[in-house]
Each structure stands twice: as C-alpha cells, then as structure tokens.
Short mmCIF file of C-alpha atoms and ligand atoms in Angstrom, two decimals:
data_model
loop_
_atom_site.label_atom_id
_atom_site.label_comp_id
_atom_site.label_asym_id
_atom_site.label_seq_id
_atom_site.Cartn_x
_atom_site.Cartn_y
_atom_site.Cartn_z
CA MET M 160 184.13 213.28 95.41
CA THR M 161 181.20 213.89 97.72
CA ARG M 162 177.56 213.92 96.76
CA LEU M 163 175.21 215.11 99.45
CA LEU M 164 171.57 216.07 99.86
CA LEU M 165 170.23 218.40 102.49
CA ILE M 166 166.60 217.83 103.37
CA GLY M 167 164.37 219.45 105.98
CA PRO M 168 161.41 221.79 106.46
CA PRO M 169 161.56 225.44 105.41
CA GLY M 170 163.32 227.40 108.13
CA ALA M 171 165.47 224.50 109.35
CA GLY M 172 168.60 226.34 108.20
CA LYS M 173 169.31 224.42 104.97
CA GLY M 174 170.64 227.45 103.08
CA THR M 175 172.94 228.50 105.90
CA GLN M 176 174.33 225.01 106.41
CA ALA M 177 174.58 224.38 102.67
CA ALA M 178 176.92 227.35 102.20
CA ARG M 179 179.17 226.12 105.00
CA LEU M 180 179.19 222.50 103.91
CA ALA M 181 179.98 223.52 100.34
CA GLU M 182 183.09 225.25 101.59
CA ILE M 183 184.11 222.45 103.94
CA TYR M 184 183.73 219.71 101.33
CA GLY M 185 184.86 221.79 98.34
CA ILE M 186 181.66 221.18 96.36
CA PRO M 187 179.05 223.53 94.90
CA ALA M 188 175.85 224.08 96.90
CA ILE M 189 173.00 223.81 94.45
CA SER M 190 169.70 225.25 95.67
CA THR M 191 166.70 224.94 93.40
CA GLY M 192 165.01 227.69 95.45
CA ASP M 193 167.94 230.06 94.75
CA ILE M 194 167.91 229.16 91.06
CA PHE M 195 164.18 229.83 90.87
CA ARG M 196 164.53 233.11 92.78
CA SER M 197 167.26 234.34 90.45
CA ASN M 198 165.09 233.45 87.44
CA VAL M 199 162.19 235.39 88.94
CA LYS M 200 164.49 238.36 89.58
CA ASN M 201 165.83 238.30 86.03
CA GLY M 202 162.36 237.91 84.55
CA THR M 203 163.19 234.75 82.57
CA GLU M 204 160.50 232.52 81.11
CA LEU M 205 161.22 229.91 83.79
CA GLY M 206 160.94 232.60 86.48
CA THR M 207 157.61 233.77 85.11
CA LYS M 208 156.27 230.21 85.16
CA ALA M 209 157.61 229.47 88.66
CA LYS M 210 156.64 232.69 90.45
CA ALA M 211 152.97 231.97 91.13
CA PHE M 212 153.78 228.57 92.65
CA MET M 213 156.54 230.02 94.80
CA ASP M 214 154.42 232.92 96.06
CA ALA M 215 151.67 230.48 97.01
CA GLY M 216 154.15 228.23 98.83
CA ASP M 217 153.48 225.35 96.44
CA ASN M 218 156.10 223.24 94.75
CA VAL M 219 156.95 224.30 91.22
CA PRO M 220 155.82 221.47 88.88
CA ASP M 221 158.29 218.58 88.59
CA SER M 222 158.56 219.01 84.83
CA LEU M 223 160.15 222.46 85.27
CA THR M 224 162.25 221.52 88.26
CA ASN M 225 163.65 218.29 86.86
CA ALA M 226 164.81 219.95 83.64
CA LEU M 227 166.48 222.73 85.58
CA ILE M 228 168.40 220.43 87.92
CA ARG M 229 169.54 218.15 85.10
CA ASP M 230 171.14 221.11 83.34
CA ARG M 231 172.74 222.31 86.55
CA LEU M 232 174.21 218.91 87.43
CA GLU M 233 175.72 218.65 83.94
CA GLU M 234 177.81 221.77 84.55
CA ASP M 235 181.57 221.37 85.05
CA ASP M 236 181.70 222.35 88.71
CA ALA M 237 179.26 219.58 89.67
CA GLN M 238 181.31 216.76 88.15
CA ASP M 239 183.39 216.25 91.29
CA GLY M 240 180.50 216.25 93.71
CA PHE M 241 177.73 218.54 94.88
CA LEU M 242 175.43 219.41 97.70
CA LEU M 243 171.78 219.62 96.75
CA ASP M 244 169.65 221.92 98.90
CA GLY M 245 165.89 221.77 98.39
CA TYR M 246 165.94 219.06 95.72
CA PRO M 247 164.53 216.43 95.52
CA ARG M 248 161.27 217.47 97.16
CA THR M 249 158.86 214.88 95.70
CA THR M 250 159.04 211.15 94.96
CA ASP M 251 159.00 211.97 91.24
CA GLN M 252 162.10 214.11 91.74
CA VAL M 253 163.78 211.24 93.60
CA ARG M 254 163.15 208.99 90.58
CA GLU M 255 164.56 211.66 88.30
CA LEU M 256 167.69 212.13 90.42
CA ASP M 257 168.15 208.36 90.71
CA SER M 258 168.07 207.95 86.96
CA PHE M 259 170.41 210.92 86.42
CA LEU M 260 172.94 209.53 88.91
CA ALA M 261 172.65 205.97 87.58
CA SER M 262 173.29 207.18 84.03
CA HIS M 263 176.49 208.80 85.31
CA GLY M 264 177.52 205.75 87.35
CA ALA M 265 177.18 207.81 90.51
CA ALA M 266 175.32 207.59 93.81
CA LEU M 267 174.61 209.75 96.84
CA ASP M 268 177.07 209.45 99.71
CA ALA M 269 174.67 210.77 102.33
CA VAL M 270 171.35 212.49 102.81
CA VAL M 271 171.43 214.92 105.72
CA GLU M 272 168.05 215.54 107.31
CA LEU M 273 167.82 218.75 109.34
CA GLU M 274 165.17 218.08 111.95
CA ALA M 275 163.36 221.05 113.50
CA ASP M 276 160.16 221.65 115.40
CA PRO M 277 157.50 223.38 113.22
CA GLU M 278 156.87 226.15 115.76
CA VAL M 279 160.57 226.94 115.86
CA VAL M 280 160.85 227.14 112.09
CA ILE M 281 157.79 229.40 111.93
CA SER M 282 159.41 231.85 114.30
CA ARG M 283 162.73 231.68 112.41
CA LEU M 284 160.93 232.39 109.16
CA ARG M 285 159.08 235.30 110.74
CA LYS M 286 162.49 236.78 111.51
CA ARG M 287 163.77 236.06 107.99
CA ALA M 288 160.70 237.75 106.51
CA LEU M 289 161.68 240.95 108.29
CA GLU M 290 165.36 240.64 107.29
CA GLN M 291 165.10 239.48 103.68
CA GLY M 292 161.55 240.32 102.63
CA ARG M 293 160.99 237.03 100.80
CA SER M 294 157.50 237.05 99.31
CA ASP M 295 156.88 233.47 100.49
CA ASP M 296 157.78 234.07 104.14
CA THR M 297 154.43 235.49 105.23
CA GLU M 298 152.80 233.55 108.06
CA ALA M 299 150.02 231.99 105.94
CA VAL M 300 152.40 230.97 103.15
CA VAL M 301 154.91 229.59 105.64
CA ARG M 302 152.24 227.38 107.19
CA HIS M 303 151.27 226.16 103.75
CA ARG M 304 154.93 225.45 102.86
CA LEU M 305 155.20 223.35 106.03
CA GLU M 306 152.12 221.37 104.97
CA VAL M 307 153.56 220.86 101.49
CA TYR M 308 156.78 219.68 103.14
CA SER M 309 154.93 217.15 105.36
CA GLU M 310 152.85 215.83 102.51
CA GLN M 311 155.29 215.75 99.63
CA THR M 312 158.82 215.88 101.01
CA ALA M 313 158.80 214.21 104.44
CA PRO M 314 158.04 210.79 102.85
CA LEU M 315 161.43 211.00 101.12
CA ILE M 316 163.11 210.59 104.49
CA ASN M 317 161.92 206.99 104.73
CA VAL M 318 163.04 206.33 101.18
CA TYR M 319 166.59 207.41 101.99
CA ALA M 320 166.55 205.73 105.40
CA SER M 321 165.72 202.44 103.71
CA ARG M 322 168.74 202.95 101.45
CA ASP M 323 170.91 203.44 104.51
CA VAL M 324 172.21 206.86 103.48
CA LEU M 325 170.20 208.98 105.91
CA VAL M 326 171.86 211.04 108.64
CA THR M 327 169.41 212.88 110.93
CA ILE M 328 170.69 216.01 112.63
CA ASP M 329 169.07 218.18 115.30
CA ALA M 330 168.85 221.56 113.55
CA LEU M 331 168.28 223.57 116.73
CA GLY M 332 171.06 225.53 118.35
CA GLU M 333 173.98 227.65 117.23
CA ILE M 334 174.86 227.57 113.54
CA ASP M 335 178.41 226.37 114.31
CA ALA M 336 177.12 223.60 116.55
CA VAL M 337 174.77 222.32 113.86
CA THR M 338 177.58 222.37 111.27
CA ALA M 339 179.79 220.42 113.69
CA ARG M 340 177.03 217.84 114.24
CA ILE M 341 176.76 217.34 110.50
CA THR M 342 180.48 217.01 109.81
CA GLU M 343 180.91 214.62 112.76
CA ALA M 344 178.05 212.44 111.57
CA LEU M 345 179.54 212.39 108.09
CA VAL M 346 182.99 211.43 109.39
CA GLU M 347 181.32 208.44 111.04
CA ARG M 348 180.15 207.48 107.57
CA GLY M 349 183.66 207.84 106.17
CA ILE M 350 183.01 211.22 104.54
CA SER M 351 185.77 213.73 105.24
CA SER M 352 186.26 217.37 104.32
CA ALA M 353 188.26 218.50 101.28
CA ASP M 354 191.16 219.57 103.53
CA VAL M 355 191.49 216.21 105.20
CA THR M 356 191.32 214.17 102.01
CA SER M 357 193.82 216.32 100.12
CA ARG M 358 196.49 215.98 102.80
P1 LIG F 254 163.41 227.05 99.07
O1 LIG F 254 164.35 228.18 98.86
O2 LIG F 254 164.07 225.71 98.99
O3 LIG F 254 162.58 227.23 100.31
O4 LIG F 254 162.38 227.09 97.85
C1 LIG F 254 161.51 228.19 97.64
C2 LIG F 254 160.39 227.80 96.69
O5 LIG F 254 160.95 227.42 95.41
C3 LIG F 254 159.56 226.60 97.11
O6 LIG F 254 158.52 226.95 98.01
C4 LIG F 254 159.03 226.11 95.77
O7 LIG F 254 157.98 226.94 95.31
C5 LIG F 254 160.22 226.34 94.87
N1 LIG F 254 161.11 225.15 94.84
C6 LIG F 254 162.40 225.07 95.29
N2 LIG F 254 162.90 223.84 95.10
C7 LIG F 254 161.91 223.10 94.53
C8 LIG F 254 161.80 221.75 94.11
N3 LIG F 254 162.81 220.87 94.24
N4 LIG F 254 160.63 221.35 93.56
C9 LIG F 254 159.59 222.20 93.41
N5 LIG F 254 159.62 223.48 93.82
C10 LIG F 254 160.76 223.94 94.37
#
C-alpha cells in the first residue's frame, strides 16, 4: 500500500513520471488536470465550469476540485494506494486531503517534489504546445501558471518538509534517469515497488 504525491511546476514532467511510477508501484495515477481535461472534452457541467480557469492558467476553485478528488479517492482502485499528480495545489486542498486521509486512517508515505528551473520548463512546455496543442500551453498562460505555482503551490513544499515526508528530485535529464532517482530515493525511505514487495 503506497500513497504518494507528485508536486512540481508545470512542465517538470509530473505526468510522464506519474505514469511510470503508477506502473512500478502498482497504484493508479490520479491527475486532477487529466480529470478536468476529460470533463472539458466531454462537455460535462464540471468541465464547463472549469474551462475558463484552465484556459487562463488559474487554479480551478477548491470547492470544485475537492469534491472531484474525494469521489475519485473513494473508488475501488484507490483503496490500496494511489499517486496524486497535480493535487493538492493549495493549502486549502492540503487540509481537505489531510481530513480525507485521517477519516480513512491513512497517511501519505512520501511527497515527491520534481524540481526544475523555470526557463527549462517554459521551453519544455513550448515543445508540448506544438505536440499536444493544449490550450493552456501558450507562452503567456505558461508564465501565469508558473506564477500561480510559486504563489499557491510552492508553499506546500515546506508544509510537507516539516512533516518529514518530502523527497526532492532533480527533474532535469533523461526520463529514465529521473524515474531512477525517484525510485532510489523512495527505497531509502523504505518504499519499494510492487514487484519487490510481492516476492
Ligand atoms: P495540470 O494538468 O496539472 O497542469 O492542470 C491543468 C489545469 O487544471 C491547471 O492549470 C488548473 O487550471 C487545473 N487544475 C488541475 N489540478 C488542479 C487542482 N488541484 N486545483 C485547481 N486546479 C487544478
């Protein structure tokens, strides 16, 4: 049973690493950004409410996000652990997640911070904009998302550091190398992959 958070600025590679870590640890990767994007695509009420915030690079209001993640974490596949990517993003969301976990007698095993230089993430996102055409990857919106990250999300790093669950990883370099850095740092904290624990 492994419960992990992945935290870091847009463009640090959270989505890429989340998919790999989910496989390695045998847990679902839960990305609030992906859930919002699929709601926008399917034209749901939630998607309609979230779209303007997303396109502007602002956080979707906590009231919408907290309800969504509660429902997702109640699903069967999340009962034996999960990897959260892009949530929590605000101190209010931390409080919400804390109370959810406490009410289930659970706690986070580690919070993985992907650390990356802002100029590097801007150039990565420029590339992603060309490849994926995300409406929030334009230069101006990217810069705003980085500001939102510094103001609202970066303070969470100290919160988790003070709880002694923070693992900070250099997010630059080859994808495989970054994954290896994460898994090695987690082994040091006594967190092993699904394969190792089931043997
Ligand atoms: P991401 O895919 O994590 O970069 O998220 C894309 C966009 O979805 C963000 O810029 C926000 O508008 C919205 N979003 C994703 N996760 C959250 C969250 N935890 N709280 C508020 N807004 C979020």
